[in-house]
mmCIF file of C-alpha atoms in Angstrom:
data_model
loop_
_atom_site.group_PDB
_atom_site.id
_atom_site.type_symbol
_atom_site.label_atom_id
_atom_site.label_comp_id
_atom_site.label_asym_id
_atom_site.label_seq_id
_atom_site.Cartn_x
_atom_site.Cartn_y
_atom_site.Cartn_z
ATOM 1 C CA UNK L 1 -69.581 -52.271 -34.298
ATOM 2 C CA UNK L 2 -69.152 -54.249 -31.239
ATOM 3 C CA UNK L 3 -67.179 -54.066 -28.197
ATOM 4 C CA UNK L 4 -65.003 -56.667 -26.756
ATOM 5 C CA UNK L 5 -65.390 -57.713 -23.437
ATOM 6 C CA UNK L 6 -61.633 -57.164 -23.219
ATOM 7 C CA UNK L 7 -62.134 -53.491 -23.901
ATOM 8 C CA UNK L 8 -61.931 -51.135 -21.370
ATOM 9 C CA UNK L 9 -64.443 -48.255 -21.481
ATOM 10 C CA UNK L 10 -64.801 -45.155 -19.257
ATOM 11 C CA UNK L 11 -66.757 -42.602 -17.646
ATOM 12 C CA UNK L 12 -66.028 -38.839 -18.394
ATOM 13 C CA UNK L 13 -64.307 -38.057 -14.856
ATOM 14 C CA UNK L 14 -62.519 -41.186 -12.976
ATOM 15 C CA UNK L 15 -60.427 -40.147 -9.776
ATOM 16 C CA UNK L 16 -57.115 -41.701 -9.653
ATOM 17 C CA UNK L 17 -55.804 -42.423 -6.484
ATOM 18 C CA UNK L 18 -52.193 -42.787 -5.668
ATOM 19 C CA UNK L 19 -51.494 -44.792 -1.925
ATOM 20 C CA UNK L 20 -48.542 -46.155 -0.279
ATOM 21 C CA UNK L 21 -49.738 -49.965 -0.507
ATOM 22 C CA UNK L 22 -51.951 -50.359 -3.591
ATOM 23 C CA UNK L 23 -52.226 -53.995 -3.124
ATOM 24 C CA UNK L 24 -54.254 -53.456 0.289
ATOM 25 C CA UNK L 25 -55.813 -50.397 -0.144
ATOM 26 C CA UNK L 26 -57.648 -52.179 -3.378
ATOM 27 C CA UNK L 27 -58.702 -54.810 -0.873
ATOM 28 C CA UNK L 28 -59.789 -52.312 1.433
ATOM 29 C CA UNK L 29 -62.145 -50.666 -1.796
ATOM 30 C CA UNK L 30 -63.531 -53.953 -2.716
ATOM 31 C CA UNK L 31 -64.604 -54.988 0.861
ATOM 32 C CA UNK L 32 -66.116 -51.712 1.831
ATOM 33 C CA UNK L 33 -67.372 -50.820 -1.800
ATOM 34 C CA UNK L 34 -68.659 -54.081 -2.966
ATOM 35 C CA UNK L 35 -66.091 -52.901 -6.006
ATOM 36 C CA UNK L 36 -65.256 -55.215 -8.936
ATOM 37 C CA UNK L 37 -61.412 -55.358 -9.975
ATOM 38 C CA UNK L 38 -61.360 -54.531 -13.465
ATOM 39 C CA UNK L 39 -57.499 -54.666 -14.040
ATOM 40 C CA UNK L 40 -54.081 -54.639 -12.169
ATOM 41 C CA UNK L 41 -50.848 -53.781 -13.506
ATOM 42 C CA UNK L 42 -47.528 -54.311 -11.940
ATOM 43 C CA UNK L 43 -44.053 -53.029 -12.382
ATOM 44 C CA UNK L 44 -40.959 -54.767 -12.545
ATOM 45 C CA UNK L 45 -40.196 -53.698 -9.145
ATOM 46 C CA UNK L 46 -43.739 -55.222 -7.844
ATOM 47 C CA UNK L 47 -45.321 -51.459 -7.134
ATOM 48 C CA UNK L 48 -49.010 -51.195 -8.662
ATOM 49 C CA UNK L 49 -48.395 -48.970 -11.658
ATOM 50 C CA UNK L 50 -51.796 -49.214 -12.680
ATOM 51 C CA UNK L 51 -55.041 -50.577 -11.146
ATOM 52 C CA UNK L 52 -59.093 -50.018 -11.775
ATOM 53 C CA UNK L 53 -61.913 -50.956 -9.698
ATOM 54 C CA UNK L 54 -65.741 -50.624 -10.458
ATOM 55 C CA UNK L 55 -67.639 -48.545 -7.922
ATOM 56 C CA UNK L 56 -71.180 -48.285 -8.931
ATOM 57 C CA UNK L 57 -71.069 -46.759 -12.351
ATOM 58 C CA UNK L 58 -68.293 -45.307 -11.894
ATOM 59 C CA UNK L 59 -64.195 -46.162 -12.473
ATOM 60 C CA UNK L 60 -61.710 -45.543 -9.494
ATOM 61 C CA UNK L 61 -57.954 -45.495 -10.911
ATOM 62 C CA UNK L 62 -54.934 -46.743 -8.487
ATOM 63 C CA UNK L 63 -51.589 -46.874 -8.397
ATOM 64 C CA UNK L 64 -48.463 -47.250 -5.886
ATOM 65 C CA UNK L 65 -47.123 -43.445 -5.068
ATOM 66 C CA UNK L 66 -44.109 -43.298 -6.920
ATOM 67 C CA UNK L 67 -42.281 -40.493 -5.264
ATOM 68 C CA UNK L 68 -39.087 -40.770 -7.576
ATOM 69 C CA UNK L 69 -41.361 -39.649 -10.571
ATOM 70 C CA UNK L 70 -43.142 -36.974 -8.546
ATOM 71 C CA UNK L 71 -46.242 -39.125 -7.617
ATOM 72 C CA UNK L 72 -46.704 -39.158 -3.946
ATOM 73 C CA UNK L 73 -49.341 -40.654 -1.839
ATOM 74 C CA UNK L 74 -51.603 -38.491 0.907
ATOM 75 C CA UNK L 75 -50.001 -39.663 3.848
ATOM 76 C CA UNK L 76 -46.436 -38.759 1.937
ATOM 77 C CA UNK L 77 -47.786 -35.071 2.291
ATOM 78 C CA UNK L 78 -49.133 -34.454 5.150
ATOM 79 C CA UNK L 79 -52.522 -35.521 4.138
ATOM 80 C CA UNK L 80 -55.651 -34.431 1.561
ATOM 81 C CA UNK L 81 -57.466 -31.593 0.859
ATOM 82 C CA UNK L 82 -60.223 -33.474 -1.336
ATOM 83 C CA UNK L 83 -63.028 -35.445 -0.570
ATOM 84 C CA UNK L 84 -64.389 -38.446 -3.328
ATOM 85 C CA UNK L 85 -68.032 -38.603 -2.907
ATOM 86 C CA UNK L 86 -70.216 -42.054 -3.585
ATOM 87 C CA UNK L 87 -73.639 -42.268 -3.298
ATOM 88 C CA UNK L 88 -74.341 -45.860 -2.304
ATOM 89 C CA UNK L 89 -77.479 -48.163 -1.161
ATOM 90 C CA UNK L 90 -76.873 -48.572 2.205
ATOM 91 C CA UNK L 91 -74.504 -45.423 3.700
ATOM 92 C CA UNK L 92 -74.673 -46.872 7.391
ATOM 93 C CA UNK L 93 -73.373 -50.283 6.416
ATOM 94 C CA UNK L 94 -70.506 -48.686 3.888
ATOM 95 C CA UNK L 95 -69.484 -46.487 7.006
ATOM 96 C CA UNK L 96 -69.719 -49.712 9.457
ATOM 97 C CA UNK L 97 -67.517 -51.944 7.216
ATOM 98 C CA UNK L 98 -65.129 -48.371 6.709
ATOM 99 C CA UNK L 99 -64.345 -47.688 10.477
ATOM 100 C CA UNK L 100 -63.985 -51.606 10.664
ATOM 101 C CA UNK L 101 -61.353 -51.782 8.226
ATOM 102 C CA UNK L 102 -59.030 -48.947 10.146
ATOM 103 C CA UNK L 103 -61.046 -46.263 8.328
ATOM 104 C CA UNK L 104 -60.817 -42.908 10.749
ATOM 105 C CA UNK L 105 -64.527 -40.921 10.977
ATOM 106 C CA UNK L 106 -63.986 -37.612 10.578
ATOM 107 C CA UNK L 107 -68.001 -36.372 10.137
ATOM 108 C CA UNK L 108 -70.441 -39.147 12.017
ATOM 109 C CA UNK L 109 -73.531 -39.973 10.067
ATOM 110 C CA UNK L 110 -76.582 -37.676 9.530
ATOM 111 C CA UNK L 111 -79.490 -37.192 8.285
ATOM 112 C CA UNK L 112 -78.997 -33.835 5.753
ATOM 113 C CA UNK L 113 -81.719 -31.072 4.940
ATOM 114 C CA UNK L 114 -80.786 -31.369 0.924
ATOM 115 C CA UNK L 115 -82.449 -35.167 1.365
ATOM 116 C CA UNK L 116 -79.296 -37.881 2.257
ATOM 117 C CA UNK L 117 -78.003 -39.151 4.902
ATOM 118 C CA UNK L 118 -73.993 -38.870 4.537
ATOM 119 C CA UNK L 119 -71.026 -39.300 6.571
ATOM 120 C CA UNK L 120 -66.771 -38.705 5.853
ATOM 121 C CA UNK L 121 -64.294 -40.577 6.676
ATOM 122 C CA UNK L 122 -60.806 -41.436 6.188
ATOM 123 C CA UNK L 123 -59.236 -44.387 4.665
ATOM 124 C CA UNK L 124 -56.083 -46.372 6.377
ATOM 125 C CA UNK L 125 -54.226 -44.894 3.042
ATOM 126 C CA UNK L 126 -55.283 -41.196 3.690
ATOM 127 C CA UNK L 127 -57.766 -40.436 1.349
ATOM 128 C CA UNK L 128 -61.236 -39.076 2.337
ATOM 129 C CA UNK L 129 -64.724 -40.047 1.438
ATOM 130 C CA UNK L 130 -68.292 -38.757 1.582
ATOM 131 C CA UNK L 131 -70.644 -41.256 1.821
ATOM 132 C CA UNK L 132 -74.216 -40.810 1.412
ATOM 133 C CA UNK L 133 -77.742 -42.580 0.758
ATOM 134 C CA UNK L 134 -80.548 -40.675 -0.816
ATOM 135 C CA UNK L 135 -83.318 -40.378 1.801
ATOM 136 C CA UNK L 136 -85.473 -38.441 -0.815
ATOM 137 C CA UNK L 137 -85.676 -37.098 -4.402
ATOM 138 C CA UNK L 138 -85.807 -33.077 -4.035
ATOM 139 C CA UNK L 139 -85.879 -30.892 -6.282
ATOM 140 C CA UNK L 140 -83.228 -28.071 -6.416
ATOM 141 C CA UNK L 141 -85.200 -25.042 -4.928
ATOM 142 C CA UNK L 142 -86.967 -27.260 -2.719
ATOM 143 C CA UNK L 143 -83.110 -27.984 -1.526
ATOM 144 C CA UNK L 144 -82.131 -24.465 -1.608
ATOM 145 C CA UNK L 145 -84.924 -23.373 0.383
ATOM 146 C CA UNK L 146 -83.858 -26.187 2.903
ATOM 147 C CA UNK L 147 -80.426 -25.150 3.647
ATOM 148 C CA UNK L 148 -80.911 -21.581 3.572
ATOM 149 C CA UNK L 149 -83.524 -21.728 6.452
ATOM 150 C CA UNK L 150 -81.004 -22.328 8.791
ATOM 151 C CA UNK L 151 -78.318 -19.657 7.638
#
């Protein structure tokens, strides 16, 4: 059995982000991201109701906040309490375009003793993201051993 290129497929865990402004904060993925827009959906009323880019591997879900149905964005309540982590080629040129595009930095970029270099920020839409480049391959006791040395 084939699949049609018309068929949608997904990993096992896909955030799904809800924003005031769907429509820009998609641009703002796909400039910063290098994301692909797999599909956009609209609602009679012109909100987003449904919206997927391609990060990587990986699927990001969007949509409009909807507050009438329960669904609103992070700058609706008084901001996030979750962080979306990519791992990406180049983490100081993701970070440069970020804070170019109205992105806030709330942890500048450094070079980690677990082996990346990684930085947060937060988007124009409110949602935060940890950004980081693998510097080197460790294994996990050799990472364990590194971060406990300083505790």
């Amino acid at each position: 059995m084939t699949e049609e290129t018309s068929v949608l497929s997904y990993p096992t865990v896909s955030p799904f982000l809800f924003v005031a402004g769907a429509d820009a904060a998609i641009d703002f993925y796909r400039a910063v991201f290098d994301a692909t827009e797999r599909i956009r959906v609209r609602e009679p009323d012109g909100r987003i109701g449904h919206a997927e880019l391609q990060i990587g591997d990986s699927v990001v879900m969007f949509a409009d906040e909807f507050p009438e149905h329960g669904v609103p964005g992070p700058r609706s309540v008084g901001g996030t309490p979750v962080a979306i982590s990519v791992h990406v080629a180049d983490v100081d040129e993701v970070f440069r375009r970020a804070l170019a595009a109205g992105s806030r930095s709330l942890r500048a970029l450094a070079d980690e003793a677990y082996g990346d270099r990684v930085g947060m920020f937060e988007d124009p839409f409110g949602h935060r993201w940890m950004v980081a480049t693998h510097l080197e391959r460790l294994c996990v006791d050799e990472i364990i051993r590194r971060t406990s040395a300083g505790s």
